[in-house]
Amino acid sequence: MAKIKVIHGPNLNLLGTREPGIYGHFTLQGIEEQLQNIFGKEHELDFFQSNCEGALIDAIHEAVHADGLILNLAAYTHTSYALRDAVTSIVKPAVEVHLSNVFAREDFRHVSVIAPICIGTISGFGGLGYELAVRALLDHLS
Ligand code: DQA
């Protein structure tokens, strides 16, 4: 059994109504329920969402008790050295996820300060990206 912390950054609480042409109609709760249904019997999943950088840093620190992380740090992906430092501080494997294909969007989304410290990045597959990310993390851990 693996302990996996799934952390969602700012504005992802609005999934379902937020720019559905880009992010789809599914909600964050729907994504979490799907992950729980797929992986919850064999693994322990712990979910966290915040719109605040400091709260996200604290949640990453708490993941020192987990085996690995799934991170969609949303817009902080492109800017936050503090979140990057938090991830390197706890020395746990992490997979970066984005619902949209960030490389097909505005230039500022082409840079991730988080990607270089992750095992890998999954981008552009909508909610399915989270499932793929958990599978990739489990494969890495096994
Ligand atoms: C996102 C992509 C980011 O550029 C954006 O700021 C988000 C969502 C995604 O999941 O596609 O909030 O992380």
PDB file of C-alpha atoms and ligand atoms in Angstrom:
ATOM      1  CA  MET A   1       0.000   0.000   0.000  1.00  0.00           C
ATOM      2  CA  ALA A   2       1.322   3.413  -0.950  1.00  0.00           C
ATOM      3  CA  LYS A   3       0.412   6.710   0.698  1.00  0.00           C
ATOM      4  CA  ILE A   4      -0.136   9.342  -1.963  1.00  0.00           C
ATOM      5  CA  LYS A   5      -0.783  13.026  -1.373  1.00  0.00           C
ATOM      6  CA  VAL A   6      -2.650  14.780  -4.191  1.00  0.00           C
ATOM      7  CA  ILE A   7      -2.279  18.563  -4.073  1.00  0.00           C
ATOM      8  CA  HIS A   8      -4.274  21.010  -6.206  1.00  0.00           C
ATOM      9  CA  GLY A   9      -3.405  24.688  -6.451  1.00  0.00           C
ATOM     10  CA  PRO A  10      -5.339  27.910  -6.959  1.00  0.00           C
ATOM     11  CA  ASN A  11      -8.630  28.121  -8.844  1.00  0.00           C
ATOM     12  CA  LEU A  12      -8.915  24.358  -9.278  1.00  0.00           C
ATOM     13  CA  ASN A  13     -11.764  24.428  -6.738  1.00  0.00           C
ATOM     14  CA  LEU A  14     -13.748  26.091  -9.546  1.00  0.00           C
ATOM     15  CA  LEU A  15     -13.432  23.180 -11.971  1.00  0.00           C
ATOM     16  CA  GLY A  16     -16.773  22.457 -13.553  1.00  0.00           C
ATOM     17  CA  THR A  17     -17.571  26.130 -14.093  1.00  0.00           C
ATOM     18  CA  ARG A  18     -14.106  27.579 -14.737  1.00  0.00           C
ATOM     19  CA  GLU A  19     -13.341  28.017 -18.473  1.00  0.00           C
ATOM     20  CA  PRO A  20     -14.993  24.713 -19.429  1.00  0.00           C
ATOM     21  CA  GLY A  21     -13.698  25.045 -23.006  1.00  0.00           C
ATOM     22  CA  ILE A  22     -10.195  24.585 -21.579  1.00  0.00           C
ATOM     23  CA  TYR A  23     -10.718  22.562 -18.410  1.00  0.00           C
ATOM     24  CA  GLY A  24     -13.883  20.582 -19.169  1.00  0.00           C
ATOM     25  CA  HIS A  25     -17.067  20.187 -17.144  1.00  0.00           C
ATOM     26  CA  PHE A  26     -15.866  17.778 -14.465  1.00  0.00           C
ATOM     27  CA  THR A  27     -15.395  18.981 -10.900  1.00  0.00           C
ATOM     28  CA  LEU A  28     -12.454  18.554  -8.560  1.00  0.00           C
ATOM     29  CA  GLN A  29     -14.641  16.396  -6.332  1.00  0.00           C
ATOM     30  CA  GLY A  30     -15.424  14.217  -9.362  1.00  0.00           C
ATOM     31  CA  ILE A  31     -11.710  13.763 -10.077  1.00  0.00           C
ATOM     32  CA  GLU A  32     -11.005  12.863  -6.459  1.00  0.00           C
ATOM     33  CA  GLU A  33     -13.900  10.371  -6.314  1.00  0.00           C
ATOM     34  CA  GLN A  34     -12.668   8.728  -9.486  1.00  0.00           C
ATOM     35  CA  LEU A  35      -9.150   8.376  -8.088  1.00  0.00           C
ATOM     36  CA  GLN A  36     -10.558   7.016  -4.848  1.00  0.00           C
ATOM     37  CA  ASN A  37     -12.655   4.468  -6.793  1.00  0.00           C
ATOM     38  CA  ILE A  38      -9.713   3.319  -8.896  1.00  0.00           C
ATOM     39  CA  PHE A  39      -6.916   3.296  -6.313  1.00  0.00           C
ATOM     40  CA  GLY A  40      -8.583   3.656  -2.904  1.00  0.00           C
ATOM     41  CA  LYS A  41      -8.896  -0.040  -2.103  1.00  0.00           C
ATOM     42  CA  GLU A  42      -5.183  -0.714  -2.432  1.00  0.00           C
ATOM     43  CA  HIS A  43      -3.669   2.653  -1.636  1.00  0.00           C
ATOM     44  CA  GLU A  44      -4.199   5.576   0.718  1.00  0.00           C
ATOM     45  CA  LEU A  45      -4.994   8.810  -1.081  1.00  0.00           C
ATOM     46  CA  ASP A  46      -5.030  12.139   0.709  1.00  0.00           C
ATOM     47  CA  PHE A  47      -6.364  15.194  -1.147  1.00  0.00           C
ATOM     48  CA  PHE A  48      -5.701  18.878  -0.559  1.00  0.00           C
ATOM     49  CA  GLN A  49      -6.647  22.048  -2.443  1.00  0.00           C
ATOM     50  CA  SER A  50      -5.845  25.644  -1.594  1.00  0.00           C
ATOM     51  CA  ASN A  51      -5.756  29.017  -3.271  1.00  0.00           C
ATOM     52  CA  CYS A  52      -2.986  30.159  -0.898  1.00  0.00           C
ATOM     53  CA  GLU A  53       0.714  29.599  -1.512  1.00  0.00           C
ATOM     54  CA  GLY A  54       1.555  29.245   2.204  1.00  0.00           C
ATOM     55  CA  ALA A  55      -1.164  26.643   2.763  1.00  0.00           C
ATOM     56  CA  LEU A  56       0.164  24.680  -0.220  1.00  0.00           C
ATOM     57  CA  ILE A  57       3.689  24.837   1.231  1.00  0.00           C
ATOM     58  CA  ASP A  58       2.380  23.491   4.568  1.00  0.00           C
ATOM     59  CA  ALA A  59       0.533  20.675   2.758  1.00  0.00           C
ATOM     60  CA  ILE A  60       3.717  19.728   0.890  1.00  0.00           C
ATOM     61  CA  HIS A  61       5.641  19.678   4.196  1.00  0.00           C
ATOM     62  CA  GLU A  62       2.996  17.334   5.648  1.00  0.00           C
ATOM     63  CA  ALA A  63       3.560  15.010   2.695  1.00  0.00           C
ATOM     64  CA  VAL A  64       6.824  14.019   4.363  1.00  0.00           C
ATOM     65  CA  HIS A  65       4.635  11.231   5.785  1.00  0.00           C
ATOM     66  CA  ALA A  66       3.539  10.109   2.307  1.00  0.00           C
ATOM     67  CA  ASP A  67       5.369   7.922  -0.197  1.00  0.00           C
ATOM     68  CA  GLY A  68       4.894  10.389  -3.044  1.00  0.00           C
ATOM     69  CA  LEU A  69       2.976  13.349  -4.392  1.00  0.00           C
ATOM     70  CA  ILE A  70       0.739  14.254  -7.307  1.00  0.00           C
ATOM     71  CA  LEU A  71       0.980  17.994  -7.917  1.00  0.00           C
ATOM     72  CA  ASN A  72      -1.177  20.323  -9.952  1.00  0.00           C
ATOM     73  CA  LEU A  73       0.058  23.626  -8.588  1.00  0.00           C
ATOM     74  CA  ALA A  74      -1.919  25.510 -11.256  1.00  0.00           C
ATOM     75  CA  ALA A  75      -0.584  29.019 -11.944  1.00  0.00           C
ATOM     76  CA  TYR A  76       2.026  28.673  -9.166  1.00  0.00           C
ATOM     77  CA  THR A  77       3.625  26.047 -11.410  1.00  0.00           C
ATOM     78  CA  HIS A  78       4.994  28.829 -13.545  1.00  0.00           C
ATOM     79  CA  THR A  79       6.238  31.157 -10.815  1.00  0.00           C
ATOM     80  CA  SER A  80       6.673  29.688  -7.341  1.00  0.00           C
ATOM     81  CA  TYR A  81      10.216  28.971  -6.220  1.00  0.00           C
ATOM     82  CA  ALA A  82       8.797  28.659  -2.695  1.00  0.00           C
ATOM     83  CA  LEU A  83       6.636  25.680  -3.733  1.00  0.00           C
ATOM     84  CA  ARG A  84       9.548  24.189  -5.633  1.00  0.00           C
ATOM     85  CA  ASP A  85      11.756  24.514  -2.531  1.00  0.00           C
ATOM     86  CA  ALA A  86       9.022  22.877  -0.433  1.00  0.00           C
ATOM     87  CA  VAL A  87       8.983  19.849  -2.750  1.00  0.00           C
ATOM     88  CA  THR A  88      12.776  19.488  -2.766  1.00  0.00           C
ATOM     89  CA  SER A  89      12.831  19.892   1.035  1.00  0.00           C
ATOM     90  CA  ILE A  90      10.780  16.766   1.716  1.00  0.00           C
ATOM     91  CA  VAL A  91      12.691  14.560  -0.768  1.00  0.00           C
ATOM     92  CA  LYS A  92       9.685  12.574  -2.039  1.00  0.00           C
ATOM     93  CA  PRO A  93       8.941  11.534  -5.623  1.00  0.00           C
ATOM     94  CA  ALA A  94       6.391  13.775  -7.313  1.00  0.00           C
ATOM     95  CA  VAL A  95       4.478  13.738 -10.591  1.00  0.00           C
ATOM     96  CA  GLU A  96       3.285  17.032 -12.066  1.00  0.00           C
ATOM     97  CA  VAL A  97      -0.169  17.105 -13.689  1.00  0.00           C
ATOM     98  CA  HIS A  98      -1.972  19.688 -15.778  1.00  0.00           C
ATOM     99  CA  LEU A  99      -5.471  19.230 -17.118  1.00  0.00           C
ATOM    100  CA  SER A 100      -4.797  21.407 -20.148  1.00  0.00           C
ATOM    101  CA  ASN A 101      -1.878  21.138 -22.543  1.00  0.00           C
ATOM    102  CA  VAL A 102       0.140  23.993 -21.108  1.00  0.00           C
ATOM    103  CA  PHE A 103       2.545  23.870 -24.059  1.00  0.00           C
ATOM    104  CA  ALA A 104      -0.269  24.699 -26.484  1.00  0.00           C
ATOM    105  CA  ARG A 105      -1.304  27.773 -24.491  1.00  0.00           C
ATOM    106  CA  GLU A 106       0.219  31.181 -23.632  1.00  0.00           C
ATOM    107  CA  ASP A 107       4.028  31.451 -23.516  1.00  0.00           C
ATOM    108  CA  PHE A 108       4.091  32.014 -19.738  1.00  0.00           C
ATOM    109  CA  ARG A 109       2.571  28.534 -19.274  1.00  0.00           C
ATOM    110  CA  HIS A 110       5.416  26.886 -21.201  1.00  0.00           C
ATOM    111  CA  VAL A 111       7.727  27.322 -18.203  1.00  0.00           C
ATOM    112  CA  SER A 112       7.339  25.152 -15.119  1.00  0.00           C
ATOM    113  CA  VAL A 113       9.633  25.699 -12.155  1.00  0.00           C
ATOM    114  CA  ILE A 114       8.211  22.463 -10.695  1.00  0.00           C
ATOM    115  CA  ALA A 115       8.791  20.075 -13.632  1.00  0.00           C
ATOM    116  CA  PRO A 116      12.598  19.751 -13.229  1.00  0.00           C
ATOM    117  CA  ILE A 117      12.218  18.355  -9.697  1.00  0.00           C
ATOM    118  CA  CYS A 118       9.471  15.860 -10.644  1.00  0.00           C
ATOM    119  CA  ILE A 119       9.744  12.337 -12.031  1.00  0.00           C
ATOM    120  CA  GLY A 120       7.697  13.556 -14.994  1.00  0.00           C
ATOM    121  CA  THR A 121       4.829  15.723 -16.185  1.00  0.00           C
ATOM    122  CA  ILE A 122       1.434  14.786 -17.636  1.00  0.00           C
ATOM    123  CA  SER A 123      -0.326  17.609 -19.460  1.00  0.00           C
ATOM    124  CA  GLY A 124      -3.343  17.880 -21.717  1.00  0.00           C
ATOM    125  CA  PHE A 125      -5.427  14.797 -20.880  1.00  0.00           C
ATOM    126  CA  GLY A 126      -8.007  16.435 -18.634  1.00  0.00           C
ATOM    127  CA  GLY A 127      -9.078  14.515 -15.537  1.00  0.00           C
ATOM    128  CA  LEU A 128      -7.537  11.335 -16.946  1.00  0.00           C
ATOM    129  CA  GLY A 129      -4.147  12.970 -16.335  1.00  0.00           C
ATOM    130  CA  TYR A 130      -4.535  12.432 -12.593  1.00  0.00           C
ATOM    131  CA  GLU A 131      -5.128   8.697 -13.060  1.00  0.00           C
ATOM    132  CA  LEU A 132      -2.096   8.485 -15.368  1.00  0.00           C
ATOM    133  CA  ALA A 133      -0.033  10.402 -12.814  1.00  0.00           C
ATOM    134  CA  VAL A 134      -0.958   8.034  -9.962  1.00  0.00           C
ATOM    135  CA  ARG A 135      -0.115   5.028 -12.154  1.00  0.00           C
ATOM    136  CA  ALA A 136       3.256   6.586 -13.031  1.00  0.00           C
ATOM    137  CA  LEU A 137       4.007   7.298  -9.367  1.00  0.00           C
ATOM    138  CA  LEU A 138       3.046   3.762  -8.298  1.00  0.00           C
ATOM    139  CA  ASP A 139       5.233   2.326 -11.039  1.00  0.00           C
ATOM    140  CA  HIS A 140       8.118   4.490  -9.816  1.00  0.00           C
ATOM    141  CA  LEU A 141       7.579   3.382  -6.209  1.00  0.00           C
ATOM    142  CA  SER A 142       7.390  -0.342  -7.017  1.00  0.00           C
TER     143      SER A 142
HETATM  144  C1  DQA B   1      -3.362  24.169 -15.020  1.00  0.00           C
HETATM  145  C2  DQA B   1      -2.567  24.998 -16.050  1.00  0.00           C
HETATM  146  C3  DQA B   1      -2.073  26.298 -15.420  1.00  0.00           C
HETATM  147  O1  DQA B   1      -1.357  27.061 -16.391  1.00  0.00           O
HETATM  148  C4  DQA B   1      -3.243  27.123 -14.947  1.00  0.00           C
HETATM  149  O2  DQA B   1      -2.786  28.301 -14.304  1.00  0.00           O
HETATM  150  C5  DQA B   1      -4.174  26.360 -14.068  1.00  0.00           C
HETATM  151  C6  DQA B   1      -4.495  24.980 -14.417  1.00  0.00           C
HETATM  152  C7  DQA B   1      -3.969  22.908 -15.657  1.00  0.00           C
HETATM  153  O3  DQA B   1      -4.318  22.012 -14.897  1.00  0.00           O
HETATM  154  O4  DQA B   1      -4.114  22.842 -16.875  1.00  0.00           O
HETATM  155  O5  DQA B   1      -4.750  26.899 -13.142  1.00  0.00           O
HETATM  156  O6  DQA B   1      -2.478  23.755 -13.998  1.00  0.00           O
END
